mmCIF file with all atom_site columns, C-alpha atoms in Angstrom:
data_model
loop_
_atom_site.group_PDB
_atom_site.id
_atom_site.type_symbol
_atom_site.label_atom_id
_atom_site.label_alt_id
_atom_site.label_comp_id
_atom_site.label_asym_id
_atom_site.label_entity_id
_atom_site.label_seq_id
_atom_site.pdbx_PDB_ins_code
_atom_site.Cartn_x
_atom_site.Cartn_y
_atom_site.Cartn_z
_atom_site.occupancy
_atom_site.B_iso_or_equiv
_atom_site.pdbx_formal_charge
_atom_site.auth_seq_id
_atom_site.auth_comp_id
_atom_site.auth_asym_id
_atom_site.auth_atom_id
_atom_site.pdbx_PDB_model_num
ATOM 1   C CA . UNK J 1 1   ? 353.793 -176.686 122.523 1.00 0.00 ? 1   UNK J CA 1
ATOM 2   C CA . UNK J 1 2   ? 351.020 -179.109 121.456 1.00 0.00 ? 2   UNK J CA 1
ATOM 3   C CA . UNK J 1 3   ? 349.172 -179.745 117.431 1.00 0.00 ? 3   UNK J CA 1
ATOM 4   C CA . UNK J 1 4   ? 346.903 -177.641 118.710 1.00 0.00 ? 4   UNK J CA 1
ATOM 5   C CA . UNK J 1 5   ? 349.092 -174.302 119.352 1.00 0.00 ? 5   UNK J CA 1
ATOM 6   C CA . UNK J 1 6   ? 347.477 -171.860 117.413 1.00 0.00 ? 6   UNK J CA 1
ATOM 7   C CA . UNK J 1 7   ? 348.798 -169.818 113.883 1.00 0.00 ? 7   UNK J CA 1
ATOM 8   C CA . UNK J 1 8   ? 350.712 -167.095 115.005 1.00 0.00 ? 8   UNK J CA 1
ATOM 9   C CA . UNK J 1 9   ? 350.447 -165.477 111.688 1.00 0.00 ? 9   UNK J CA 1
ATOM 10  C CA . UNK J 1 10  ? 346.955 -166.180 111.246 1.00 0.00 ? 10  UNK J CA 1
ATOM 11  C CA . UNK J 1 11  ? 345.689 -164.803 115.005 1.00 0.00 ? 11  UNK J CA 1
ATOM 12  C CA . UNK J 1 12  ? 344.162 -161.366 114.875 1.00 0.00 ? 12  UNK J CA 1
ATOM 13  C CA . UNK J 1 13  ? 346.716 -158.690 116.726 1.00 0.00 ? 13  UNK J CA 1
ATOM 14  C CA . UNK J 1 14  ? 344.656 -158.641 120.023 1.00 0.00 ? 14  UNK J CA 1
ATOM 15  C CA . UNK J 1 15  ? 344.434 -162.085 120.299 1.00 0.00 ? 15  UNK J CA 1
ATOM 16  C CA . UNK J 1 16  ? 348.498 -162.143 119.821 1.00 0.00 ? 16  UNK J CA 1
ATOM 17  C CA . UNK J 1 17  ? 349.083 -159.507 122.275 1.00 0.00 ? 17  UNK J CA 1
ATOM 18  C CA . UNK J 1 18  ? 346.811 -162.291 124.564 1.00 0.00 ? 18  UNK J CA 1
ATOM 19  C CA . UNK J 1 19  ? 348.664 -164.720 124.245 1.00 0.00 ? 19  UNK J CA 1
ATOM 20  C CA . UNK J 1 20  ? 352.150 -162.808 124.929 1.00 0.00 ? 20  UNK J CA 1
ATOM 21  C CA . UNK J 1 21  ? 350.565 -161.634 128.061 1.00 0.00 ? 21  UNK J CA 1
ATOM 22  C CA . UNK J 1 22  ? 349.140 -165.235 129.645 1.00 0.00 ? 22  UNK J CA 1
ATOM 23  C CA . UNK J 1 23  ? 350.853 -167.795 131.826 1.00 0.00 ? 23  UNK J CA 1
ATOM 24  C CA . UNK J 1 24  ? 351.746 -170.028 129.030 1.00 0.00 ? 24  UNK J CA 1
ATOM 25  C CA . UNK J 1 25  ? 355.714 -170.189 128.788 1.00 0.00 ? 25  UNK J CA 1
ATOM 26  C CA . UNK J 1 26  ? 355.112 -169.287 124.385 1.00 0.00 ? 26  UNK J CA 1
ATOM 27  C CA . UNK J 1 27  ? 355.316 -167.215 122.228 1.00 0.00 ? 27  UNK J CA 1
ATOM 28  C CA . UNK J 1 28  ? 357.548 -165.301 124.322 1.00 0.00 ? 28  UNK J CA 1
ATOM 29  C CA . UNK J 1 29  ? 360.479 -163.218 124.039 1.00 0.00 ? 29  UNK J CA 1
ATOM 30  C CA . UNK J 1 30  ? 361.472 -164.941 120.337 1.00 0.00 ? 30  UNK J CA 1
ATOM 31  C CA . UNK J 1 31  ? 358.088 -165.080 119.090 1.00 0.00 ? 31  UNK J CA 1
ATOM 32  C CA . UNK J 1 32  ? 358.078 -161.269 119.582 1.00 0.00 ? 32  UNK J CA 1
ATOM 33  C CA . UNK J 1 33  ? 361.405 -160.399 118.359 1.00 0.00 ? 33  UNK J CA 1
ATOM 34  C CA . UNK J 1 34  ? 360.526 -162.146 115.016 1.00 0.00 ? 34  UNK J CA 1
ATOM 35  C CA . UNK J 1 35  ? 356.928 -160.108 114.643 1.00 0.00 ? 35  UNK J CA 1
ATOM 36  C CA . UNK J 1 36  ? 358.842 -156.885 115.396 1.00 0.00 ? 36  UNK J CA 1
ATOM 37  C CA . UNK J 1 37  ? 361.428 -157.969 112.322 1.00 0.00 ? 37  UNK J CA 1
ATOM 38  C CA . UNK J 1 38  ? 358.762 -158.536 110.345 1.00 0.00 ? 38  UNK J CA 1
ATOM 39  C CA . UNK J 1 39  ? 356.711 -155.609 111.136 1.00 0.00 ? 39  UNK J CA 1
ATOM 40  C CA . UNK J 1 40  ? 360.055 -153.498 110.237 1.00 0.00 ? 40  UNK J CA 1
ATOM 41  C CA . UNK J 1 41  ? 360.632 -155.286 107.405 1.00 0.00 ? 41  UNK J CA 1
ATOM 42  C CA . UNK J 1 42  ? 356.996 -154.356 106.428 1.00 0.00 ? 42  UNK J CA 1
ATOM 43  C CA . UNK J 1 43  ? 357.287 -150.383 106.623 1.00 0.00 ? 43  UNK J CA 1
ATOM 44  C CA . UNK J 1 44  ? 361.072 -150.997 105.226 1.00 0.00 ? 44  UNK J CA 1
ATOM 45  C CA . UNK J 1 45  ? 359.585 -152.275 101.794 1.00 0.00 ? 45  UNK J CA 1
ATOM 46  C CA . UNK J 1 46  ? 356.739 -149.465 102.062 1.00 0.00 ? 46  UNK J CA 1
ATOM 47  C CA . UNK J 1 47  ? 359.456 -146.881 102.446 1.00 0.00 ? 47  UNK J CA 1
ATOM 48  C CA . UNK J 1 48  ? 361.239 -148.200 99.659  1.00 0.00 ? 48  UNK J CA 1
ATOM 49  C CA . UNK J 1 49  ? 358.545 -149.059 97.191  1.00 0.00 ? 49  UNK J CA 1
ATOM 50  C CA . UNK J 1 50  ? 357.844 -144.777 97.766  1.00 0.00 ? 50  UNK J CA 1
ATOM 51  C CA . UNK J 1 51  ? 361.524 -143.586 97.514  1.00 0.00 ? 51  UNK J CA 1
ATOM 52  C CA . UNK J 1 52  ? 361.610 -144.428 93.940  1.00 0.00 ? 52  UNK J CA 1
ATOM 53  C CA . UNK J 1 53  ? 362.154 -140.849 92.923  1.00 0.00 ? 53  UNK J CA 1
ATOM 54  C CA . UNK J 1 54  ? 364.628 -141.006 95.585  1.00 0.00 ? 54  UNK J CA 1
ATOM 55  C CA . UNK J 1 55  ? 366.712 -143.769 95.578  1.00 0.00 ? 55  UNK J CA 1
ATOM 56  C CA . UNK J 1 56  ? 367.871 -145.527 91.807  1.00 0.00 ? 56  UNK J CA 1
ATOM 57  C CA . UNK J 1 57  ? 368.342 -149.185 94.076  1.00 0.00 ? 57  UNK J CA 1
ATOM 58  C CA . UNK J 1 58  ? 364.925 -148.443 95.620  1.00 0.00 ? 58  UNK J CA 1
ATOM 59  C CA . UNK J 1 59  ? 363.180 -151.255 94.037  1.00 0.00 ? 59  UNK J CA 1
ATOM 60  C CA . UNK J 1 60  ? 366.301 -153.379 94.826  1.00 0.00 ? 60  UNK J CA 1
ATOM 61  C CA . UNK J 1 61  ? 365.821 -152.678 98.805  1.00 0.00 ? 61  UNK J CA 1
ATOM 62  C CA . UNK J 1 62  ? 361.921 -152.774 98.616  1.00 0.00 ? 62  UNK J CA 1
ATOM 63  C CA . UNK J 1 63  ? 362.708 -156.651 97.393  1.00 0.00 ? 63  UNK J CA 1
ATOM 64  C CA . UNK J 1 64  ? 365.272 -157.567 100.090 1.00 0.00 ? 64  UNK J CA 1
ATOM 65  C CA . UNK J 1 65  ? 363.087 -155.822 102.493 1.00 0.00 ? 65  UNK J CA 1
ATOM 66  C CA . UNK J 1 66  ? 360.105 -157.637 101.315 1.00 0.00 ? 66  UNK J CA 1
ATOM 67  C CA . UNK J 1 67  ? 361.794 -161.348 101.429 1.00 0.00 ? 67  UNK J CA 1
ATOM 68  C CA . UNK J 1 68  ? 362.909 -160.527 105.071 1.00 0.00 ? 68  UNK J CA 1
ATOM 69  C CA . UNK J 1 69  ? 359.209 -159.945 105.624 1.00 0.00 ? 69  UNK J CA 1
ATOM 70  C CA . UNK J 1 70  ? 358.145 -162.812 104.572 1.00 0.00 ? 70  UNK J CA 1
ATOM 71  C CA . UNK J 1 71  ? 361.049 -164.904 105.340 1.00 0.00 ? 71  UNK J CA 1
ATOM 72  C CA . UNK J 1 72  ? 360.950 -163.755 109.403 1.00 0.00 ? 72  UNK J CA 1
ATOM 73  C CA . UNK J 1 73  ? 357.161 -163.565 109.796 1.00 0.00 ? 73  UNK J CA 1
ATOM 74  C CA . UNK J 1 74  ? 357.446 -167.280 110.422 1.00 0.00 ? 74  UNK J CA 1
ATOM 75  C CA . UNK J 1 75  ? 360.333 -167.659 112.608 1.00 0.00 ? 75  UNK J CA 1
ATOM 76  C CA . UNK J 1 76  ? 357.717 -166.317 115.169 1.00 0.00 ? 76  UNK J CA 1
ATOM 77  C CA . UNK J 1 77  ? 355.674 -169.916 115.418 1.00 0.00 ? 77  UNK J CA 1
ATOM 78  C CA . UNK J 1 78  ? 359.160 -171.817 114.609 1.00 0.00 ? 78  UNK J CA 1
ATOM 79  C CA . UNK J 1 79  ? 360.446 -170.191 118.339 1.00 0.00 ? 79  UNK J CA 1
ATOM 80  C CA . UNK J 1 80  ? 357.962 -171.067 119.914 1.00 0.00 ? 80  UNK J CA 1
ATOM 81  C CA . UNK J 1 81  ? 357.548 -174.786 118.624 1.00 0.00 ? 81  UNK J CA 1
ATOM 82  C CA . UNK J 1 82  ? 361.594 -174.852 119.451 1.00 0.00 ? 82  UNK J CA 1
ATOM 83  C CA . UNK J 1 83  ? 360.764 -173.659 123.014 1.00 0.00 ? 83  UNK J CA 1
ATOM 84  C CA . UNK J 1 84  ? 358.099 -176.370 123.057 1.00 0.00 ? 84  UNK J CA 1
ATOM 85  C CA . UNK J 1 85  ? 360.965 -179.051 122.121 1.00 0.00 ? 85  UNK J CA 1
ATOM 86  C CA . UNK J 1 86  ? 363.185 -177.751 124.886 1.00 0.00 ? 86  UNK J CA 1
ATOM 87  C CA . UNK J 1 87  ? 360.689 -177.735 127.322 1.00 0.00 ? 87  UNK J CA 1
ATOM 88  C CA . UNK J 1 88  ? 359.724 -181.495 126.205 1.00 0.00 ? 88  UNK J CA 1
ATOM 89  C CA . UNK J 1 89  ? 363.211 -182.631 126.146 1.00 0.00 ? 89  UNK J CA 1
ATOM 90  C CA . UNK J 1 90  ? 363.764 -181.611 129.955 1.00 0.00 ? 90  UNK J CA 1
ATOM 91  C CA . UNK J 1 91  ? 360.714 -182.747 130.412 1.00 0.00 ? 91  UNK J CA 1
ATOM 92  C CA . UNK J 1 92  ? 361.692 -186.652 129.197 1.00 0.00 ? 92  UNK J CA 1
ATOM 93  C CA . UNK J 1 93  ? 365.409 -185.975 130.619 1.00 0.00 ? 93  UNK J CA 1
ATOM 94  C CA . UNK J 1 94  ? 367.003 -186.555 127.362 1.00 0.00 ? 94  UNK J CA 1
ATOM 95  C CA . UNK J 1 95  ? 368.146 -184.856 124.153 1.00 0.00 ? 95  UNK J CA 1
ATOM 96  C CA . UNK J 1 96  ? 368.385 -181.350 126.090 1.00 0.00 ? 96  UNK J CA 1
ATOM 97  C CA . UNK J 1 97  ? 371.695 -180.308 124.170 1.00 0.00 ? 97  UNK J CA 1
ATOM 98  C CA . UNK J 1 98  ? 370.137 -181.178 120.822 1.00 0.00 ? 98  UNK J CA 1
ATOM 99  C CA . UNK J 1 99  ? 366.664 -179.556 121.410 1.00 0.00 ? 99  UNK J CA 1
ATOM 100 C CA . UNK J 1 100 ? 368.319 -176.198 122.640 1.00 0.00 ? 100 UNK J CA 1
ATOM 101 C CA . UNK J 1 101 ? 371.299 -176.103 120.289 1.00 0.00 ? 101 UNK J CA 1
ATOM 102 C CA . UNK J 1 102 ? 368.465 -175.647 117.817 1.00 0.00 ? 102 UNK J CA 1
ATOM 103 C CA . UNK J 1 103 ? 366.306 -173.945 119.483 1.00 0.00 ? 103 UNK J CA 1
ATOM 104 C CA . UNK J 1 104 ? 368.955 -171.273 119.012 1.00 0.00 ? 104 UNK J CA 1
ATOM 105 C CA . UNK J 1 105 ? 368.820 -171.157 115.237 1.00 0.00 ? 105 UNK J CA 1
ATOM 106 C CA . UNK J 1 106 ? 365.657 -169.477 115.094 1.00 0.00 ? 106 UNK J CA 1
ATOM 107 C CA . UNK J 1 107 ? 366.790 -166.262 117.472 1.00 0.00 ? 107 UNK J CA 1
ATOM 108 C CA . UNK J 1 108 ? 370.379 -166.829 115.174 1.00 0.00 ? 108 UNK J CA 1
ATOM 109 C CA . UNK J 1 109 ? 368.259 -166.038 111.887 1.00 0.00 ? 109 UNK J CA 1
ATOM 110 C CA . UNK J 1 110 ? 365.847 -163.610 113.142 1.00 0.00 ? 110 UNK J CA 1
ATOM 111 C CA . UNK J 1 111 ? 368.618 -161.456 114.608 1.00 0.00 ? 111 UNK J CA 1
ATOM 112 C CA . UNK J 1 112 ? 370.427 -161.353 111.215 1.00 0.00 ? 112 UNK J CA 1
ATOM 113 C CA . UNK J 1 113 ? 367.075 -160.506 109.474 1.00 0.00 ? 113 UNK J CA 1
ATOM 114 C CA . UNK J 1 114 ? 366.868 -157.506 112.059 1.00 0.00 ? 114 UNK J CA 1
ATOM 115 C CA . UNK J 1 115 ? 370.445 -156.391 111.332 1.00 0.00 ? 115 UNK J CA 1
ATOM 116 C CA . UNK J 1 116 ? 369.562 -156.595 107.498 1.00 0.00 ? 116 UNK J CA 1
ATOM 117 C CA . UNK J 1 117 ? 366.552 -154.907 108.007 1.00 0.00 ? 117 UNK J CA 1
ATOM 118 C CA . UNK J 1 118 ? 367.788 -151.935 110.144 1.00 0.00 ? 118 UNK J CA 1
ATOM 119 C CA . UNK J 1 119 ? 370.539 -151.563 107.202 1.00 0.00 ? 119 UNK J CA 1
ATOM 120 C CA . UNK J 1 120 ? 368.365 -151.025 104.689 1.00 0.00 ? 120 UNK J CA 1
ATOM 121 C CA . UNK J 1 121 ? 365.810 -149.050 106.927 1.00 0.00 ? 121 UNK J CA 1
ATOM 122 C CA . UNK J 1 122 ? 368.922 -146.626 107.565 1.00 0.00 ? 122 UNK J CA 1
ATOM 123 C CA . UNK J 1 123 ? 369.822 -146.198 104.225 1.00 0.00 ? 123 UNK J CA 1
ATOM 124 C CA . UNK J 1 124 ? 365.744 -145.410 103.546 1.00 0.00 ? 124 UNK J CA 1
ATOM 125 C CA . UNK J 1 125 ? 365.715 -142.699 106.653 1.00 0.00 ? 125 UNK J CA 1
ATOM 126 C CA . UNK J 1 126 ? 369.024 -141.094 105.432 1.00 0.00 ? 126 UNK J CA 1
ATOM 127 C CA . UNK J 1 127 ? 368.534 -141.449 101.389 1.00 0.00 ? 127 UNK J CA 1
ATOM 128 C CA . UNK J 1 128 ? 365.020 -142.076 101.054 1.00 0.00 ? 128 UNK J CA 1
ATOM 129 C CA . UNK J 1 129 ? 361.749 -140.464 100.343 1.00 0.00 ? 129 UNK J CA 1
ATOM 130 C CA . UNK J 1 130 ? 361.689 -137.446 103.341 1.00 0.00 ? 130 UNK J CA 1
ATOM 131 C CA . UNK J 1 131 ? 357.945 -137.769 104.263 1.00 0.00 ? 131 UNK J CA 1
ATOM 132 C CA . UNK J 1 132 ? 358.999 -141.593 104.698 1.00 0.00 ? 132 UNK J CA 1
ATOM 133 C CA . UNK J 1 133 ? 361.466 -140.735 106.842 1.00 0.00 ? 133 UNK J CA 1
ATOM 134 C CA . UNK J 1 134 ? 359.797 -141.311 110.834 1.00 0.00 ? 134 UNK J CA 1
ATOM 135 C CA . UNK J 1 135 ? 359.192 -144.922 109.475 1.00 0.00 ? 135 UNK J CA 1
ATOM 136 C CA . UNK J 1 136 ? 362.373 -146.029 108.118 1.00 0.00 ? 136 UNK J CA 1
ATOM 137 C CA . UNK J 1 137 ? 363.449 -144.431 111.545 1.00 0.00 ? 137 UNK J CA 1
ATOM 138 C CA . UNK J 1 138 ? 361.052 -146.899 113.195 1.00 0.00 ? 138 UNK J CA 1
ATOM 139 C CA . UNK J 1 139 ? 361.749 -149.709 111.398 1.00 0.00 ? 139 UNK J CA 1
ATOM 140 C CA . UNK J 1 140 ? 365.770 -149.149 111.949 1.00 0.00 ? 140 UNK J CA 1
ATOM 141 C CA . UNK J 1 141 ? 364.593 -149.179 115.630 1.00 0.00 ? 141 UNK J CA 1
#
């Protein structure tokens, strides 16, 4: 990955979805996973800011949810600029170990974030406001 690698967060959806599908080697499979938290995370704290009448901790789970949002939205363009270090490293023939040892601390977090999220977008399907329910079941998913 090069300066120049574009704003994941800042790219318009089609232009995302673009880049997933071309030849270059990122954002890939981690890149994705962390939108798809994020996205969850998204209709988790929607769910939860309308289950108020619903849930007494719903304004509790709409901020967890809401941090996770925020907090995983990122881990998208951190993948992929941890791919790009790997890919440098065996590139160069050195530091291979270090680059993917962290490398895999960015898939580490943003498959805790999902478990968190699907927790809380569980609770929201089973507990939660009932006309919310098909998207706390999609964000569990």
């Amino acid at each position: 990955m090069s300066r120049d690698t574009p704003d994941y967060l800042r790219l318009p959806l089609g232009q995302f979805l673009d880049l997933v599908a071309s030849e270059d080697p990122a954002p890939a499979g981690g890149s994705v996973a962390a939108v798809a938290v994020a996205l969850a995370a998204g209709l988790s704290t929607m769910a939860a800011r309308l289950s108020t009448d619903h849930l007494a901790d719903a304004p509790k789970l709409e901020a967890r949810s809401d941090s996770l949002r925020i907090s995983t939205a990122p881990l998208a363009q951190a993948d992929a600029m941890a791919y790009g270090r790997v890919l440098a490293a065996r590139r160069e023939r050195r530091n291979i170990q270090d680059a993917l040892s962290q490398a895999a601390d960015v898939p580490l977090a943003v498959a805790e974030a999902g478990a968190e999220v699907a927790e809380i977008s569980s609770r929201l399907a089973r507990d939660g406001n009932p006309n919310l329910e098909g998207d706390a079941i999609s964000a569990a998913l």
